[in-house]
CSV table of C-alpha atoms in Angstrom, one decimal:
chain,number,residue,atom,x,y,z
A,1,UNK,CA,16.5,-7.8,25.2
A,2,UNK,CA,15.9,-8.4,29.2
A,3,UNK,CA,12.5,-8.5,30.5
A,4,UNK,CA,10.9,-8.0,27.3
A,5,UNK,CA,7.5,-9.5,27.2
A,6,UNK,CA,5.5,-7.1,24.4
A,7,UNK,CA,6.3,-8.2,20.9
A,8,UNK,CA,4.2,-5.8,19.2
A,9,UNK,CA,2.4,-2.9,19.8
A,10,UNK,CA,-1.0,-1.0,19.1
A,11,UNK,CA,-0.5,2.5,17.8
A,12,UNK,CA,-4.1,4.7,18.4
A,13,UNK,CA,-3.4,7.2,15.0
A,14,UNK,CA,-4.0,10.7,14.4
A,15,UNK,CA,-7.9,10.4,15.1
A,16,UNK,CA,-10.1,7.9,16.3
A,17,UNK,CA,-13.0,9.0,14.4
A,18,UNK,CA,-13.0,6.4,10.8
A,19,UNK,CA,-14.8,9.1,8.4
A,20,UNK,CA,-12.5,11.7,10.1
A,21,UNK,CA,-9.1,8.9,9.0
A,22,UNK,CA,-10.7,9.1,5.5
A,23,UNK,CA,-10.6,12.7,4.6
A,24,UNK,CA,-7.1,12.5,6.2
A,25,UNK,CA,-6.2,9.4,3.6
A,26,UNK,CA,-7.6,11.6,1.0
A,27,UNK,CA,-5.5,14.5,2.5
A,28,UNK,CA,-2.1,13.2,3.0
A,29,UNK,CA,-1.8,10.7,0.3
A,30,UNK,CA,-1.5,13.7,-2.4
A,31,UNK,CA,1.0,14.7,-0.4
A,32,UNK,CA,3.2,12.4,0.4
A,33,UNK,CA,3.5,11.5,-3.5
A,34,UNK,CA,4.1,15.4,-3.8
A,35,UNK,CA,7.1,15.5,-1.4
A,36,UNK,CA,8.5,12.3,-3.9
A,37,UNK,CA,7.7,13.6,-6.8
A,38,UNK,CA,9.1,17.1,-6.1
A,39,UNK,CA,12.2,16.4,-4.1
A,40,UNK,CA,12.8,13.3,-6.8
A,41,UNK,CA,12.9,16.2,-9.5
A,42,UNK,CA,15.1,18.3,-7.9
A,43,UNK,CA,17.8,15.2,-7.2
A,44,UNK,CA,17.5,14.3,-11.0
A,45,UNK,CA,17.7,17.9,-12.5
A,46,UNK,CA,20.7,18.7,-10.0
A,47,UNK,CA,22.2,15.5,-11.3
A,48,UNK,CA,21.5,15.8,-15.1
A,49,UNK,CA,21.8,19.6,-15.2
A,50,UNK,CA,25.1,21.1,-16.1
A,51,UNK,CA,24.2,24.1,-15.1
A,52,UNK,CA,23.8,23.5,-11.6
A,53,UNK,CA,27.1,22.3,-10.6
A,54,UNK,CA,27.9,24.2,-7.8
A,55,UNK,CA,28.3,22.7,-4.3
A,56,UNK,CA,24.9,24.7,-3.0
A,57,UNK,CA,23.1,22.2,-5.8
A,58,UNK,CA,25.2,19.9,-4.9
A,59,UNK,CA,24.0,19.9,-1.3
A,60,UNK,CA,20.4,20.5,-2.2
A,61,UNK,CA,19.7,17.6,-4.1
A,62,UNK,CA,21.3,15.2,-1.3
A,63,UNK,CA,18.6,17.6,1.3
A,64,UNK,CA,16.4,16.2,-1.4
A,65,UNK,CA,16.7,13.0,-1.0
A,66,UNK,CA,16.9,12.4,2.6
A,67,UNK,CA,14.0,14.3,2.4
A,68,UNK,CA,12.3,11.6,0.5
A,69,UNK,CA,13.9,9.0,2.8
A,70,UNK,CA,12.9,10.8,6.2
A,71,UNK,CA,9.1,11.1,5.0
A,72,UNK,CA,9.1,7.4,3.7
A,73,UNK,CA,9.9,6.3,7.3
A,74,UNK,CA,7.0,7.4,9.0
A,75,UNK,CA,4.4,8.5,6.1
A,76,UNK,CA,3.7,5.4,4.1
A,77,UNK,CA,3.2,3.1,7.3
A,78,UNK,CA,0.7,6.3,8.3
A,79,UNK,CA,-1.3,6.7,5.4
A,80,UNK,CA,-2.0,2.9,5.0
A,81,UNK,CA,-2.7,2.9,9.0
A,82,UNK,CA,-5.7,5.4,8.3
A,83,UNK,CA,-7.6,2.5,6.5
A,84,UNK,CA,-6.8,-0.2,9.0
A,85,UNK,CA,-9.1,-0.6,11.9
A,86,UNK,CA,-6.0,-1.9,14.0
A,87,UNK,CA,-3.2,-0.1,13.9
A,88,UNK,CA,-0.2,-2.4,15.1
A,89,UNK,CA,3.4,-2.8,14.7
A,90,UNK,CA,6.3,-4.9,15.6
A,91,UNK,CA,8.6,-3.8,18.9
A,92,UNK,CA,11.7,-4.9,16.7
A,93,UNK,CA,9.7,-2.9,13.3
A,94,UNK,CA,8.8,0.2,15.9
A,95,UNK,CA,12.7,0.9,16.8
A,96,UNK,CA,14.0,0.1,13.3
A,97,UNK,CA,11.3,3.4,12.3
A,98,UNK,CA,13.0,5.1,15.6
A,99,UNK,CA,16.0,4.5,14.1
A,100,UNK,CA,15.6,5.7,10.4
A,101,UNK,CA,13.6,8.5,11.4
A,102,UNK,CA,16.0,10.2,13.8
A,103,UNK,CA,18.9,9.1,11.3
A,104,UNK,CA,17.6,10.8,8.7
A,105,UNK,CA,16.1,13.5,10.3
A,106,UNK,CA,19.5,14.3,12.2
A,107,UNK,CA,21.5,13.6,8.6
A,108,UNK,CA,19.0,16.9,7.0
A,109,UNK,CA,19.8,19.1,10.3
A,110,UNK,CA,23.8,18.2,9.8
A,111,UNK,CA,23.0,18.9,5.7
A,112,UNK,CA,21.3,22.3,6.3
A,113,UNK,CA,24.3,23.6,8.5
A,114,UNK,CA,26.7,22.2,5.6
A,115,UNK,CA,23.9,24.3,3.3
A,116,UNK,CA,24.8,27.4,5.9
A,117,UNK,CA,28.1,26.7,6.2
A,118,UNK,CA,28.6,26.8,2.2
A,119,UNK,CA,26.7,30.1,1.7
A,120,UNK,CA,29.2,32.0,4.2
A,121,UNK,CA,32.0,31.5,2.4
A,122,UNK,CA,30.5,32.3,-0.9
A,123,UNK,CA,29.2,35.9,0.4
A,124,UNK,CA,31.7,35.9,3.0
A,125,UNK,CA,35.3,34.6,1.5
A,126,UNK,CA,34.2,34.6,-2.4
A,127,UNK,CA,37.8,34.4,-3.4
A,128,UNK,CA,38.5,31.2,-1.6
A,129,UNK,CA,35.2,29.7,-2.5
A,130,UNK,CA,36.2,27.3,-4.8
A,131,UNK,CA,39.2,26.0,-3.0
A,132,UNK,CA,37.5,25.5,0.4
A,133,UNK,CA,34.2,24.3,-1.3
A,134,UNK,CA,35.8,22.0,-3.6
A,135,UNK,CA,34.3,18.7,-4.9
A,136,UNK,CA,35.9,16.7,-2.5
A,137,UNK,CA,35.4,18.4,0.5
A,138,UNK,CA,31.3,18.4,-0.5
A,139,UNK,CA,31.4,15.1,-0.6
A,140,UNK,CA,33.2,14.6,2.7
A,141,UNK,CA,30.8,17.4,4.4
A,142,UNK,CA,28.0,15.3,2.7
A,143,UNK,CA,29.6,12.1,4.2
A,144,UNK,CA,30.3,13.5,7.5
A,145,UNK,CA,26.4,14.4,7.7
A,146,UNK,CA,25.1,10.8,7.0
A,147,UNK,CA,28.1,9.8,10.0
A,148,UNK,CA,26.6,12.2,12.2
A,149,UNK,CA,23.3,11.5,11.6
A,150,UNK,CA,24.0,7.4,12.2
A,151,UNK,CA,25.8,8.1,15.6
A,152,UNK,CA,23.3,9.9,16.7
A,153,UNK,CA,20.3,7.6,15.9
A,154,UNK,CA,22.3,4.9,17.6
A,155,UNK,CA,22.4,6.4,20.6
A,156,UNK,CA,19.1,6.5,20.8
A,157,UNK,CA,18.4,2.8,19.9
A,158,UNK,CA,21.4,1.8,22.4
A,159,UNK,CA,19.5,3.6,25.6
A,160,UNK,CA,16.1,2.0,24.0
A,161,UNK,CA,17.2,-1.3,24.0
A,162,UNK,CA,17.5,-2.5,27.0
A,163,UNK,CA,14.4,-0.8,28.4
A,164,UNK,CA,11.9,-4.0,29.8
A,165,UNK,CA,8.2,-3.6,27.9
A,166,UNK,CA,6.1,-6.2,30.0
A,167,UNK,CA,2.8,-3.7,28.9
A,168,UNK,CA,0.4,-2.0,28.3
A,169,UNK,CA,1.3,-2.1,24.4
A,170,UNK,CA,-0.7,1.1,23.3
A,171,UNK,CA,1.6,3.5,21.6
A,172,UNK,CA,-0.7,6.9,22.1
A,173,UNK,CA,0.1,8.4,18.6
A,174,UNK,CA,0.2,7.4,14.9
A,175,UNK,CA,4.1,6.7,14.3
A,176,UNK,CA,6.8,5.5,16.8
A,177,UNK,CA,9.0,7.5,18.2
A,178,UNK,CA,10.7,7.9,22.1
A,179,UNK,CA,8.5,10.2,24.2
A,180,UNK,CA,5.5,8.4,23.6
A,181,UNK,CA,7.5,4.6,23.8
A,182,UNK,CA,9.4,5.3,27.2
A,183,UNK,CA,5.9,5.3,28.3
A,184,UNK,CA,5.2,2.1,27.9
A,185,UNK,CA,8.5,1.1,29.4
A,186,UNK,CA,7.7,-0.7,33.2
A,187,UNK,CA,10.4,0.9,34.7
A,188,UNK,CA,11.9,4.7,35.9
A,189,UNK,CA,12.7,6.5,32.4
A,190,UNK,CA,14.1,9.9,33.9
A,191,UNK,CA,18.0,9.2,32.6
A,192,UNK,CA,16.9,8.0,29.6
A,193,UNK,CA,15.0,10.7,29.0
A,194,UNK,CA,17.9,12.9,30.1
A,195,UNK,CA,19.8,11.6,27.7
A,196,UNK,CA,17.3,12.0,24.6
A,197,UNK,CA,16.7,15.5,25.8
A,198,UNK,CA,20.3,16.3,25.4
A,199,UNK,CA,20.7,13.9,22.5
A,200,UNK,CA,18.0,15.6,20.7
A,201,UNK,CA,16.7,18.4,22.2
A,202,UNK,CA,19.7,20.3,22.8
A,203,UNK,CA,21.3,19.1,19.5
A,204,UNK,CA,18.4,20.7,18.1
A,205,UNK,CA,18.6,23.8,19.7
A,206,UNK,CA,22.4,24.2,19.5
A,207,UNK,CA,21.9,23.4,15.4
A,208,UNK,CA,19.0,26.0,15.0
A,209,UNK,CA,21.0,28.6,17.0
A,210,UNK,CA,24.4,28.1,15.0
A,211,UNK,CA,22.1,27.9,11.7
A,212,UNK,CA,20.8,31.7,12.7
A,213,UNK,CA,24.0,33.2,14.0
A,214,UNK,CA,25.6,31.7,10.4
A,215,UNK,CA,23.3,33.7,8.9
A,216,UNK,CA,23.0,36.7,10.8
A,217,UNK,CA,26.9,37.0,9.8
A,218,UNK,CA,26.1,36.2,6.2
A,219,UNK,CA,23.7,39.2,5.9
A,220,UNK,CA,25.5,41.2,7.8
A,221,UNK,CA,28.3,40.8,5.4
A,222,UNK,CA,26.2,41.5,2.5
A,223,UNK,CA,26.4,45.4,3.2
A,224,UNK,CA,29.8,45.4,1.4
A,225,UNK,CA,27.7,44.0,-2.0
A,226,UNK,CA,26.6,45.7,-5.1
A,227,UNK,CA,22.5,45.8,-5.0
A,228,UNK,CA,22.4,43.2,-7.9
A,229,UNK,CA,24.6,40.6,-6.0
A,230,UNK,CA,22.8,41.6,-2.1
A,231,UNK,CA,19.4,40.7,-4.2
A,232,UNK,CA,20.4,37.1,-5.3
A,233,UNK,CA,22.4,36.3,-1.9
A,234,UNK,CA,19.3,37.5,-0.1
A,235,UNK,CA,16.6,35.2,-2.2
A,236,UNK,CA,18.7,32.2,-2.1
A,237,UNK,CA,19.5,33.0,1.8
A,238,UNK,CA,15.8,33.8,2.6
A,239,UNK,CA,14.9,30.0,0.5
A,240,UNK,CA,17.3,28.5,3.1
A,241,UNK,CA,15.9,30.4,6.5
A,242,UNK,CA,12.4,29.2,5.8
A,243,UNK,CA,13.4,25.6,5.3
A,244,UNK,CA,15.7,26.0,8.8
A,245,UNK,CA,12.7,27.8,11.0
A,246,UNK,CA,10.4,25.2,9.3
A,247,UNK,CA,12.0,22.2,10.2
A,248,UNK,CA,13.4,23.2,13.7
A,249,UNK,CA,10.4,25.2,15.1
A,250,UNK,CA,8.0,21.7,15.6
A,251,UNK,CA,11.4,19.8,16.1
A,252,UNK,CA,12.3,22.1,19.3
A,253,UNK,CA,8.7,22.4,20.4
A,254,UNK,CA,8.4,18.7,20.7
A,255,UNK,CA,11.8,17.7,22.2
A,256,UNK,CA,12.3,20.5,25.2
A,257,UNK,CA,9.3,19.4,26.2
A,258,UNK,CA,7.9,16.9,28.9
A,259,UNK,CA,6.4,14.0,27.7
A,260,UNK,CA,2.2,14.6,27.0
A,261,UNK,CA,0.0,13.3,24.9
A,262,UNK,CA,-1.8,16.7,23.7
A,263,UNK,CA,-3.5,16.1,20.4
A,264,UNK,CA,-1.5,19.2,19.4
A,265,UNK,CA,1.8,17.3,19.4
A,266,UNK,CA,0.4,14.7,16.9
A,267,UNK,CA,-0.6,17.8,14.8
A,268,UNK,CA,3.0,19.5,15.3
A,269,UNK,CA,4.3,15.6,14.4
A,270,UNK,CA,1.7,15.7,11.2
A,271,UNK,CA,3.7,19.2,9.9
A,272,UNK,CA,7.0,18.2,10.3
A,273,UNK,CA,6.8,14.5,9.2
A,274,UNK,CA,4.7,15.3,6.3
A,275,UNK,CA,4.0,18.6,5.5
A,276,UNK,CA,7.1,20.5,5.7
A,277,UNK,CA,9.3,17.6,3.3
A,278,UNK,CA,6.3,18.4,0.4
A,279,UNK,CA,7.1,22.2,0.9
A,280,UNK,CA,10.9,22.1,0.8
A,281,UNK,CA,11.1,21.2,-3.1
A,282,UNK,CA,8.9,24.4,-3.6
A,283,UNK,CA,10.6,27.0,-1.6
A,284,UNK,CA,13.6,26.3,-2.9
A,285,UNK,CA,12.6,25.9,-6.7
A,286,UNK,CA,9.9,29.1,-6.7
A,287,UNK,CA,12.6,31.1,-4.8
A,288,UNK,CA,15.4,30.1,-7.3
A,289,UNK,CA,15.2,31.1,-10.9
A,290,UNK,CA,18.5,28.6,-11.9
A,291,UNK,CA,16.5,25.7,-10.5
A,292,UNK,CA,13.6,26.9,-12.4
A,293,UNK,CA,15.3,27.5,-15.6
A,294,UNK,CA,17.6,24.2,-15.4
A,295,UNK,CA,13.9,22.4,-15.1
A,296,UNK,CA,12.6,23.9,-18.2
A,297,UNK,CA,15.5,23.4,-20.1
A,298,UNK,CA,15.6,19.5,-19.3
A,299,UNK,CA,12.1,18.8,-18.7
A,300,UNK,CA,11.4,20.9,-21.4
A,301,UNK,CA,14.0,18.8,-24.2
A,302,UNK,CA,12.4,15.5,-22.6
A,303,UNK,CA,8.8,16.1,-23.4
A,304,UNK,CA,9.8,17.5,-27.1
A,305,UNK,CA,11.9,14.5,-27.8
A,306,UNK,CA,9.0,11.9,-26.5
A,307,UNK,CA,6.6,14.0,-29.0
A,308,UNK,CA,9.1,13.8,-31.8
């Protein structure tokens, strides 16, 4: 690594104030064990559950887990930060948490247009559905996800790299991630930060703009349904829109944006890092009455064979 002279680095948090980081503790902890406990439910029900074999489970309980994975990149480190007077981390620890969050965070984006993707052709092409959504083209749509996700989050380490940090070593904000770290780098960052901004912030918009024309065709299609069928297509479309506008909304707002410091992008961070993985689990499961009664059913068995 040329011209690298800071080995670790001093990240400033959400607030400065210590009573103010101790509600937050108090706050986000719940939460983060909620977006574990929930999405870890779904994975296991999907997988247990005969009843929800179809690829849409399929899919959902692998947007589970990355989930899980994506919010355990950034939130643990976060929460535990909140009691420490001194925030610090490693350069080599801060882009190995670059890496995994844009990984997995790129992985769920390729997974909700797979989630899209498999929704048109059920509404759209119902006779062919279970020939072009067989098993083992999931699994290679669920593969090609993770691939995409990795290539992407490589590029971003590969133009991070070789960036000299001879100081200061303050990250301004309470994880690490590009915009605030090219700013610590001592020399011109404008390609680089060409290159993210297409990398990501195009990607993202590109993603979130396929994702809505996908589903503008999808209800559009629904016309030709009974009322019975447009009902169920439209609850288990309208689950899958709020998790899309959820997730891309901060996402874009963040990354087609110059670099700043506003305390309102570490809020925008705060919803999409920790917030919206907790509410995932419950859109889809108090949206979707097979999820709910698949729970039941198992949970349900488990709890009276314990008591027996």
């Amino acid at each position: 690594m040329a011209n690298v002279n800071v080995t670790e680095l001093i990240i400033t948090g959400l607030f400065q104030d210590p009573e103010v980081q101790k509600v937050c503790f108090v706050l986000f902890l719940p939460v983060y064990l909620a977006t574990v406990l929930g999405n870890g439910l779904i994975v296991v029900t999907v997988n247990i559950s005969k009843s929800l074999y179809s690829p849409m489970y399929f899919f959902l309980s692998y947007l589970s887990l990355v989930e899980i994975l994506y919010s355990s990149t950034v939130v643990p480190k976060f929460i535990t930060d909140l009691l420490n007077k001194i925030k610090s981390i490693s350069l080599k620890g801060c882009l190995a948490q670059i890496f995994f969050f844009h990984f997995f965070g790129v992985t769920e984006i390729l997974l909700l247009t797979v989630m899209a993707y498999d929704r048109y052709v059920a509404i759209c092409k119902p006779l062919y559905y279970t020939t072009i959504m067989s098993r083992p083209i999931c699994h290679r749509l669920v593969a090609g996800s993770w691939v995409g996700g990795f290539f992407h989050s490589i590029i971003q380490i590969f133009i991070t790299i070789p960036l000299p940090f001879c100081g200061p070593n303050v990250i301004d904000h309470y994880f690490c991630d590009l915009h605030p770290l090219f700013k610590l780098a001592c020399t011109d960052t404008f390609v680089v930060g060409v290159i993210m901004f297409v990398n990501s912030g195009l990607f993202s918009v590109f993603s979130f703009l396929f994702l809505v024309s996908s589903y503008v065709v999808i209800l559009y299609n629904l016309r030709n349904h009974s009322a019975e069928g447009r009902r169920k297509a439209l609850s288990t479309c309208a689950s899958h829109i709020m998790v899309v506008v959820l997730f891309f909304g901060p996402a874009i707002f963040l990354y087609l944006r110059p670099a700043s410091t506003y305390t309102e992008d570490k809020l925008v961070a705060v919803f999409y890092t920790v917030i919206t993985p907790m509410l995932n689990p419950i859109i889809y499961t108090l949206r979707n009455a097979e999820v709910k009664n698949a729970m039941r059913k198992l949970w349900g068995k488990k709890v009276r064979s314990s008591l027996e």
